[in-house]
XYZ file of C-alpha atoms in Angstrom:
122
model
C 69.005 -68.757 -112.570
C 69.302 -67.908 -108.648
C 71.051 -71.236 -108.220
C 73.436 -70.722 -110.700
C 74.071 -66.981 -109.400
C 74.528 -68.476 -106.013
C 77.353 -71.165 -107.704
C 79.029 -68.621 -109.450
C 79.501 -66.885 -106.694
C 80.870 -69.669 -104.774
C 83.800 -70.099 -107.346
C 84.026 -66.104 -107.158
C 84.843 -66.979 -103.630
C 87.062 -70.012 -103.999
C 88.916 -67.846 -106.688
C 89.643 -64.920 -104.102
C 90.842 -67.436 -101.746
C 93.010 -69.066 -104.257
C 94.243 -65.778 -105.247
C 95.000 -64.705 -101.583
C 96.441 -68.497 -100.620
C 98.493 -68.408 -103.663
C 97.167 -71.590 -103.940
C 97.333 -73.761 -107.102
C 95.611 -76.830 -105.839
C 92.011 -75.050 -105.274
C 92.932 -73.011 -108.398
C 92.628 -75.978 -110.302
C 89.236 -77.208 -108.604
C 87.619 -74.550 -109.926
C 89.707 -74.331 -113.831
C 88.536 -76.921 -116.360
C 91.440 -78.638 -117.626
C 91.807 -77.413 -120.807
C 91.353 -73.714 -119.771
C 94.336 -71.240 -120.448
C 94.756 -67.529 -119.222
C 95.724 -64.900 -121.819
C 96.698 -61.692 -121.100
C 98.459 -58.743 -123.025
C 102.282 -59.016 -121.722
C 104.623 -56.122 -120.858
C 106.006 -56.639 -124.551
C 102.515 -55.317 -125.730
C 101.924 -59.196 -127.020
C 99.252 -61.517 -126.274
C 100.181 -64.533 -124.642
C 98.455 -67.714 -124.299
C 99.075 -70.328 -121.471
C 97.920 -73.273 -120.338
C 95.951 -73.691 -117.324
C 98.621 -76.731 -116.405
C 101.538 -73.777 -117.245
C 99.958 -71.047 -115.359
C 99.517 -73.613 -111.868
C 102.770 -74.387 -112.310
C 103.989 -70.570 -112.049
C 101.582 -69.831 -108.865
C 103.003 -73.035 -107.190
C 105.778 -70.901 -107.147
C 104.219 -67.250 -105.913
C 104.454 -66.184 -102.376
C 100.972 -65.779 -100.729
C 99.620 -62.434 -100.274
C 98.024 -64.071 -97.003
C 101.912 -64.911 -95.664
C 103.107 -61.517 -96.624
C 100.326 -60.218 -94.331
C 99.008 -57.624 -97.210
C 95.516 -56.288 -97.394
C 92.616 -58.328 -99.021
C 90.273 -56.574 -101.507
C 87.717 -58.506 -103.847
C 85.335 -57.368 -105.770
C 82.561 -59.364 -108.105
C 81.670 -56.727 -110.559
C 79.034 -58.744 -112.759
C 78.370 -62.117 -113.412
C 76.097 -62.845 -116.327
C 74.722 -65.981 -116.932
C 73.163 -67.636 -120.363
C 72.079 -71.047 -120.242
C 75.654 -73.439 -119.708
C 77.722 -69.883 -120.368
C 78.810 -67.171 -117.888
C 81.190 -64.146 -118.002
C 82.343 -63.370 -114.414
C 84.116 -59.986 -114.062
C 86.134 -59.609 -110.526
C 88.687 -56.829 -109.373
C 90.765 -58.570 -106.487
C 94.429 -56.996 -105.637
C 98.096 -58.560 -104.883
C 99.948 -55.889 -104.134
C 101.489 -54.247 -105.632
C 99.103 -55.192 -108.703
C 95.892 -54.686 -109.063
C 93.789 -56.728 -111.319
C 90.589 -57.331 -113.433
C 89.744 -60.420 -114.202
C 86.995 -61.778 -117.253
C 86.454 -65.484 -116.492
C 84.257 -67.027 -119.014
C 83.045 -70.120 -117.080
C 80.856 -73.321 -118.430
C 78.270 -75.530 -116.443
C 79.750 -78.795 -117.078
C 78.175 -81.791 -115.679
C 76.241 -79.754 -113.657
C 79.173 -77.837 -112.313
C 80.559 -74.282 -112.932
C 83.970 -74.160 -113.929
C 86.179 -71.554 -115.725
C 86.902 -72.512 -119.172
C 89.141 -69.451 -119.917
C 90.804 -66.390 -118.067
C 91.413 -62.836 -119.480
C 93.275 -60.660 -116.971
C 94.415 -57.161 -116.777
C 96.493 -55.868 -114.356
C 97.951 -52.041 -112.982
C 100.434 -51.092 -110.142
């Protein structure tokens, strides 16, 4: 169990960095391919989309890192049973602020997120 505490972590990590480097390409190291991200939109809808979608749309984000904006991450709980874990992180892009549920499986040995709920608030 410590070992798999100590991986999730690691992609905790990897996801902040992602998050703050706006970039897609260690996104995707740590998303399974056939993970999506589904969120309640501003229309008051749930949407659906594709991992390969949503990489597509942060290729196209600027960086928080090259706006020079403040870094804050938080791992809030990370639960693990057997292959299955629920990872819950706070991490900000101004002016947002989001919560993150990342349901993550051990697949081939590795940790990787199968599917991401978010949240977000300015």
């Amino acid at each position: 169990m410590d070992t798999d505490a100590r991986a999730l972590r690691s992609l905790a990590q990897t996801y902040f960095d992602s998050a703050y480097e706006m970039d897609a390409d260690k996104f995707a190291s740590i998303f399974h391919p056939s993970s999506s991200v589904t969120k309640v939109g501003d229309d008051g809808n749930v949407s659906v989309t594709p991992i390969a979608t949503w990489l597509a749309a942060v290729r196209n984000l600027k960086a928080p890192k090259q706006q020079g904006l403040e870094r804050q991450d938080q791992i809030l709980s990370i639960d693990v049973e057997g292959e299955l874990a629920l990872l819950k992180l706070k991490l900000q892009i101004p002016p947002r602020y989001f919560t993150d549920m990342l349901s993550c499986l051990k697949v081939d040995g590795t940790w990787k997120i199968a599917q991401k709920v978010m949240t977000s608030k300015t």
